[in-house]
XYZ file of C-alpha atoms in Angstrom:
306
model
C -33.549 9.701 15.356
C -31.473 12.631 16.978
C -32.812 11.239 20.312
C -31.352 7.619 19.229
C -27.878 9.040 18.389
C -27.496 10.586 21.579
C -28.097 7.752 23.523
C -26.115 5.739 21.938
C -23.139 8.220 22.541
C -23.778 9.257 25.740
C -24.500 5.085 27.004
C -27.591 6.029 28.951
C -30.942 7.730 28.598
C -29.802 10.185 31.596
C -26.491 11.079 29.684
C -28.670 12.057 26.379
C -31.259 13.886 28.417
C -28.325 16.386 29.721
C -26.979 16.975 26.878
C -30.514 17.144 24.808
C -31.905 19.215 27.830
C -35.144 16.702 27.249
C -36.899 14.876 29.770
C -35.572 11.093 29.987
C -39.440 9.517 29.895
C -39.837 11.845 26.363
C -36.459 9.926 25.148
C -37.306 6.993 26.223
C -40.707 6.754 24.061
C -39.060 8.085 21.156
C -36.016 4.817 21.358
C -39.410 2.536 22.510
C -41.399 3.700 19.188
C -38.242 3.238 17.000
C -37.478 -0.230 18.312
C -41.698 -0.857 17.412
C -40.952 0.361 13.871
C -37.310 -1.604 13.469
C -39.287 -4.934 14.883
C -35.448 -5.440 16.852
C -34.096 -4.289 20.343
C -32.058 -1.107 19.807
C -29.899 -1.451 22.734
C -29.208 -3.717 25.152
C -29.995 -2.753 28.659
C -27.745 -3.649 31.549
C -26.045 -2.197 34.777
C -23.262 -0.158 33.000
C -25.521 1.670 30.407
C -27.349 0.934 27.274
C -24.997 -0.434 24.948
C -26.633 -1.140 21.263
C -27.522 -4.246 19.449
C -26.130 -5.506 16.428
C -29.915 -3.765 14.597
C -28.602 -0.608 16.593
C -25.407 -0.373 15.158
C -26.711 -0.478 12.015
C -29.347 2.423 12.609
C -26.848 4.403 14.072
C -24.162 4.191 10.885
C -27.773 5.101 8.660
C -28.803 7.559 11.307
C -26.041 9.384 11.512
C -25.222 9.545 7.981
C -28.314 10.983 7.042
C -28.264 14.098 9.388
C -25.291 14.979 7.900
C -26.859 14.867 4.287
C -29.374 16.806 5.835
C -27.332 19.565 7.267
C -25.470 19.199 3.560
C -28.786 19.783 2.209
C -29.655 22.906 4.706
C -26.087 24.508 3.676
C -26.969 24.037 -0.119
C -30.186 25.870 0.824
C -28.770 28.252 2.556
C -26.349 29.299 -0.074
C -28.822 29.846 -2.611
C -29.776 32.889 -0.566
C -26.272 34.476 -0.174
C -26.008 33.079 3.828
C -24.001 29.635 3.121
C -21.695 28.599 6.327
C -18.985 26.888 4.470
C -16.692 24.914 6.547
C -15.069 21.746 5.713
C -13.888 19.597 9.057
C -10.704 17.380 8.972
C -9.312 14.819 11.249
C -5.589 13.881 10.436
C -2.581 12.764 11.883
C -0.014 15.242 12.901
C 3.208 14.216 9.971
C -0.073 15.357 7.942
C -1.007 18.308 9.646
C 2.258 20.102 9.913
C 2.677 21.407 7.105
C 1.188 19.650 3.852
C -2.588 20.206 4.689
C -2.544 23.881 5.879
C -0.937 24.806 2.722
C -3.333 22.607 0.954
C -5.812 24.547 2.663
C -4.645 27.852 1.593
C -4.327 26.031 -2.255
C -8.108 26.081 -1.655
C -9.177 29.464 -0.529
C -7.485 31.151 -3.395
C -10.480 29.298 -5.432
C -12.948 29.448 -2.715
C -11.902 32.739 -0.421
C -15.201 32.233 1.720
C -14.079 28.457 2.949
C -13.445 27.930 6.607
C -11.764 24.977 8.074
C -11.841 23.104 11.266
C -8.453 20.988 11.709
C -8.222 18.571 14.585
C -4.636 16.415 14.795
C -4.724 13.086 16.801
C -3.895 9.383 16.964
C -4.545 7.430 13.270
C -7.586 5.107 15.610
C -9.466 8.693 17.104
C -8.814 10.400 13.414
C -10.847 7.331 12.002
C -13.050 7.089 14.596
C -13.892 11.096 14.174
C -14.602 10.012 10.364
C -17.019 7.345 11.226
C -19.075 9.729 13.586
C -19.136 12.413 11.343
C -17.412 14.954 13.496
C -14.822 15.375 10.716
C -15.878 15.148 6.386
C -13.000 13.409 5.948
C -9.777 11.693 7.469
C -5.958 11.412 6.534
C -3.751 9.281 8.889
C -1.193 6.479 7.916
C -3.004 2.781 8.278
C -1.914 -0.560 8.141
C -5.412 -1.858 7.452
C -8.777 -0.643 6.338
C -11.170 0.029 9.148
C -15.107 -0.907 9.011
C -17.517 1.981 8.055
C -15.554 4.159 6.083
C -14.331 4.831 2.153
C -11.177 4.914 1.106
C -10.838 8.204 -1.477
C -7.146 7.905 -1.606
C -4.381 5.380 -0.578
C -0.754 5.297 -1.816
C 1.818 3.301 0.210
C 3.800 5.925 2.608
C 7.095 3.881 4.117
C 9.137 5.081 7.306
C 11.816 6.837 6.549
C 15.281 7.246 8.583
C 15.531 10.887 8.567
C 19.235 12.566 9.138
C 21.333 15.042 8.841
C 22.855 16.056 5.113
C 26.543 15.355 6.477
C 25.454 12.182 8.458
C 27.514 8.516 7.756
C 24.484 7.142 6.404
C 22.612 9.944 4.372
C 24.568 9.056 0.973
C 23.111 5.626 0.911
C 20.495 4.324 -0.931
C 18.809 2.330 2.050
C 19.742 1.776 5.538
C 18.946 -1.625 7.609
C 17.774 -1.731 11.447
C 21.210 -2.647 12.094
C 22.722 0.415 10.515
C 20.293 2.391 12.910
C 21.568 1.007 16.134
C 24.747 2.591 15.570
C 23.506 6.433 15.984
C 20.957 7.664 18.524
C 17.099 7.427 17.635
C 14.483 9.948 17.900
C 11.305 8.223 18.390
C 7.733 9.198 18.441
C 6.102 7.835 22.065
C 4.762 4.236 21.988
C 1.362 3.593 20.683
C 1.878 5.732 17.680
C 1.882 3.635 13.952
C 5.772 4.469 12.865
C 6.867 3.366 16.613
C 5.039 0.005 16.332
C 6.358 -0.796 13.007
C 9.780 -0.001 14.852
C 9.555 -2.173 17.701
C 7.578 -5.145 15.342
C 10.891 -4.539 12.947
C 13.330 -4.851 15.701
C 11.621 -7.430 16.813
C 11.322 -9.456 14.067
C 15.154 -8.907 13.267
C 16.560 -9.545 16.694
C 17.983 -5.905 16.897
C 17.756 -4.178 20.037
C 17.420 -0.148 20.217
C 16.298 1.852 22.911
C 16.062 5.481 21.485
C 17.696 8.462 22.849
C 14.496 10.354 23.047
C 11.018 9.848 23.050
C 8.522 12.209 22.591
C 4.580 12.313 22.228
C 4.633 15.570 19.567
C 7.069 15.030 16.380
C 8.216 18.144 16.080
C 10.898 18.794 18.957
C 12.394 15.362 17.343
C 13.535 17.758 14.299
C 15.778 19.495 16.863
C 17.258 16.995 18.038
C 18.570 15.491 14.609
C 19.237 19.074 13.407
C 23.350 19.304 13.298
C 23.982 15.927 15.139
C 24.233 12.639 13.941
C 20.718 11.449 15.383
C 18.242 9.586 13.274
C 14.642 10.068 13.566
C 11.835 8.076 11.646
C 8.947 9.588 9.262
C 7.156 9.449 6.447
C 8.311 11.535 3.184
C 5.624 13.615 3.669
C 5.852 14.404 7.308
C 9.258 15.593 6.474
C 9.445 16.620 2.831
C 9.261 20.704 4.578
C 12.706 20.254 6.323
C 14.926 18.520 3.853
C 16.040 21.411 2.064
C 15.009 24.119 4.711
C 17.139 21.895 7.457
C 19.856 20.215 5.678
C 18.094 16.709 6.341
C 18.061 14.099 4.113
C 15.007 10.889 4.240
C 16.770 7.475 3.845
C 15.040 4.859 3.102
C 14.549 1.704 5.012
C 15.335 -1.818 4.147
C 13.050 -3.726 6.385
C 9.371 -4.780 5.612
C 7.463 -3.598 8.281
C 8.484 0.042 8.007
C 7.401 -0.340 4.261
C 3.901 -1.730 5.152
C 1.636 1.431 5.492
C -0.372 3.528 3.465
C -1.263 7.260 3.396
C -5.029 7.144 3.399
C -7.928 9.834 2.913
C -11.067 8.220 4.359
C -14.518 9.142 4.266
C -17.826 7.718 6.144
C -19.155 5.034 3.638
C -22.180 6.061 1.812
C -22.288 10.086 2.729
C -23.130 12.017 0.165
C -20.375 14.800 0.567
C -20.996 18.833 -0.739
C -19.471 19.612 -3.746
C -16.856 21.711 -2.170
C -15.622 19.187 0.330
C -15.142 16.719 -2.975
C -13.142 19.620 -4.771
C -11.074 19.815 -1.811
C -10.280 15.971 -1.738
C -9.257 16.018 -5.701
C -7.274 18.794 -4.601
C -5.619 17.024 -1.922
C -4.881 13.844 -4.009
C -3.629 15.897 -7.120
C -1.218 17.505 -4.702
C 0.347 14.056 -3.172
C 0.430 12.534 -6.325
C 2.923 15.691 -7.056
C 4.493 15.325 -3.662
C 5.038 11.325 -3.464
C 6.246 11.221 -7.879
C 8.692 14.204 -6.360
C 10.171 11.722 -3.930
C 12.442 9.376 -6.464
C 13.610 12.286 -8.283
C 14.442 13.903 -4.929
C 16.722 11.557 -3.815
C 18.450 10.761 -7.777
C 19.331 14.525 -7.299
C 21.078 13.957 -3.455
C 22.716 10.932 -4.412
C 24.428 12.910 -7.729
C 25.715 15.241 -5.000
């Protein structure tokens, strides 16, 4: 089976056998005597690789899920005689990753001081995709939709804010329209990401035409450059609920569909028996947004008395 899942990640029997350090005849009678058992073609063969069937695709989703119940089971094992490896790996988004899950993550270890954790921050598809592999427990990026494979644990809607300054022209309003946003200079993530496509589909869609001032592929610098000016950036509450009071910003929010369509999601590969730790860490992580996100009305009722 562990012969099967590298082959059909590396695309080729030669690409598993470096990686396996196995010989590619031995692989390829282990995938010919699993394809006998399944009574189905695993893969099919052709110039640019071996590229699996529709029976392969569902081995590999079973295959892969159960060696990581069995390296579950192993750590279980293992802790029972005092040498447990706990480390719980998560894929998320970077409005996610800045600040909310590393404190989260220190939340945890006051409970569980031995925990480790293994963060990686990328694009919503590759935190998904990470997820569905089972290089990561579990997943938290914004989506639009739900995406084959996985479990949703947790999904609350998360809208794109316009995020100013305190003092800005717009930052005592309740909402602000795409229009209103043409007027100032935009701070925009780089193209590709979710909040910039909901931009350009709302612009779009409305006929309003706004080329930002900057563009940039991390969202942090964009902080900067609304800091003290009257720039507008776009996030979600969360991405930016850190800097409101520390930075004098204020999160607006938007009148316009499209920027109200996504969700905050955590995601887990369908059907994977998780450890018990790695489940106490995602109630912890939806007790603490439901906190965060009931904060949010209350947050601005306070602003808007100023």
């Amino acid at each position: 089976m562990r012969y099967f899942v590298e082959v059909a990640q590396a695309g080729s029997l030669s690409g598993a056998s470096e990686r396996l350090h196995v010989a590619v005849s031995a692989i390829s009678r282990q995938i010919a005597k699993l394809e006998e058992q399944a009574g189905a073609p695993l893969f099919e063969r052709a110039a640019r690789g071996m590229v699996l069937s529709d029976a392969g695709r569902l081995l590999l989703t079973h295959a892969r899920r159960t060696m990581l119940e069995s390296e579950s089971v192993l750590q279980e094992i293992a802790a029972l005689k005092g040498a447990a490896r706990d480390e719980i790996r998560v894929a998320s988004v970077a409005g996610v990753a800045r600040t909310f899950l590393p404190a989260a993550m220190a939340r945890f270890r006051q409970d569980w001081p031995d925990m480790r954790f293994d963060l990686h921050v990328d694009t919503p598809r590759e935190v998904l995709r990470r997820v569905a592999e089972g290089q990561a427990e579990l997943g938290m990026a914004f989506n639009m939709e739900r995406a084959g494979g996985l479990s949703v644990r947790y999904s609350r809607r998360a809208p794109v804010h316009a995020v100013m300054a305190a003092d800005h022209p717009l930052a005592g309003r309740a909402s602000v329209s795409l229009q209103d946003l043409g007027a100032y200079p935009m701070a925009l993530t780089e193209p590709g990401t979710t909040t910039r496509r909901l931009f350009e589909l709302g612009c779009e869609l409305e006929s309003v035409q706004i080329e930002p001032a900057l563009s940039c592929n991390d969202p942090s610098p964009l902080h900067g450059f609304v800091y003290g000016s009257d720039a507008i950036m776009l996030g979600a509450y969360i991405s930016v609920t850190h800097s409101l009071d520390r930075d004098q910003l204020v999160a607006v929010p938007i009148s316009n569909a499209e920027l109200q369509s996504r969700s905050l999601q955590i995601q887990v590969m369908q059907g994977r028996l998780l450890p018990p730790k790695t489940e106490a860490f995602i109630a912890l992580l939806c007790r603490q947004l439901d906190e965060l996100l009931a904060d949010r009305p209350k947050a601005r009722a306070q602003y808007a008395a100023k």
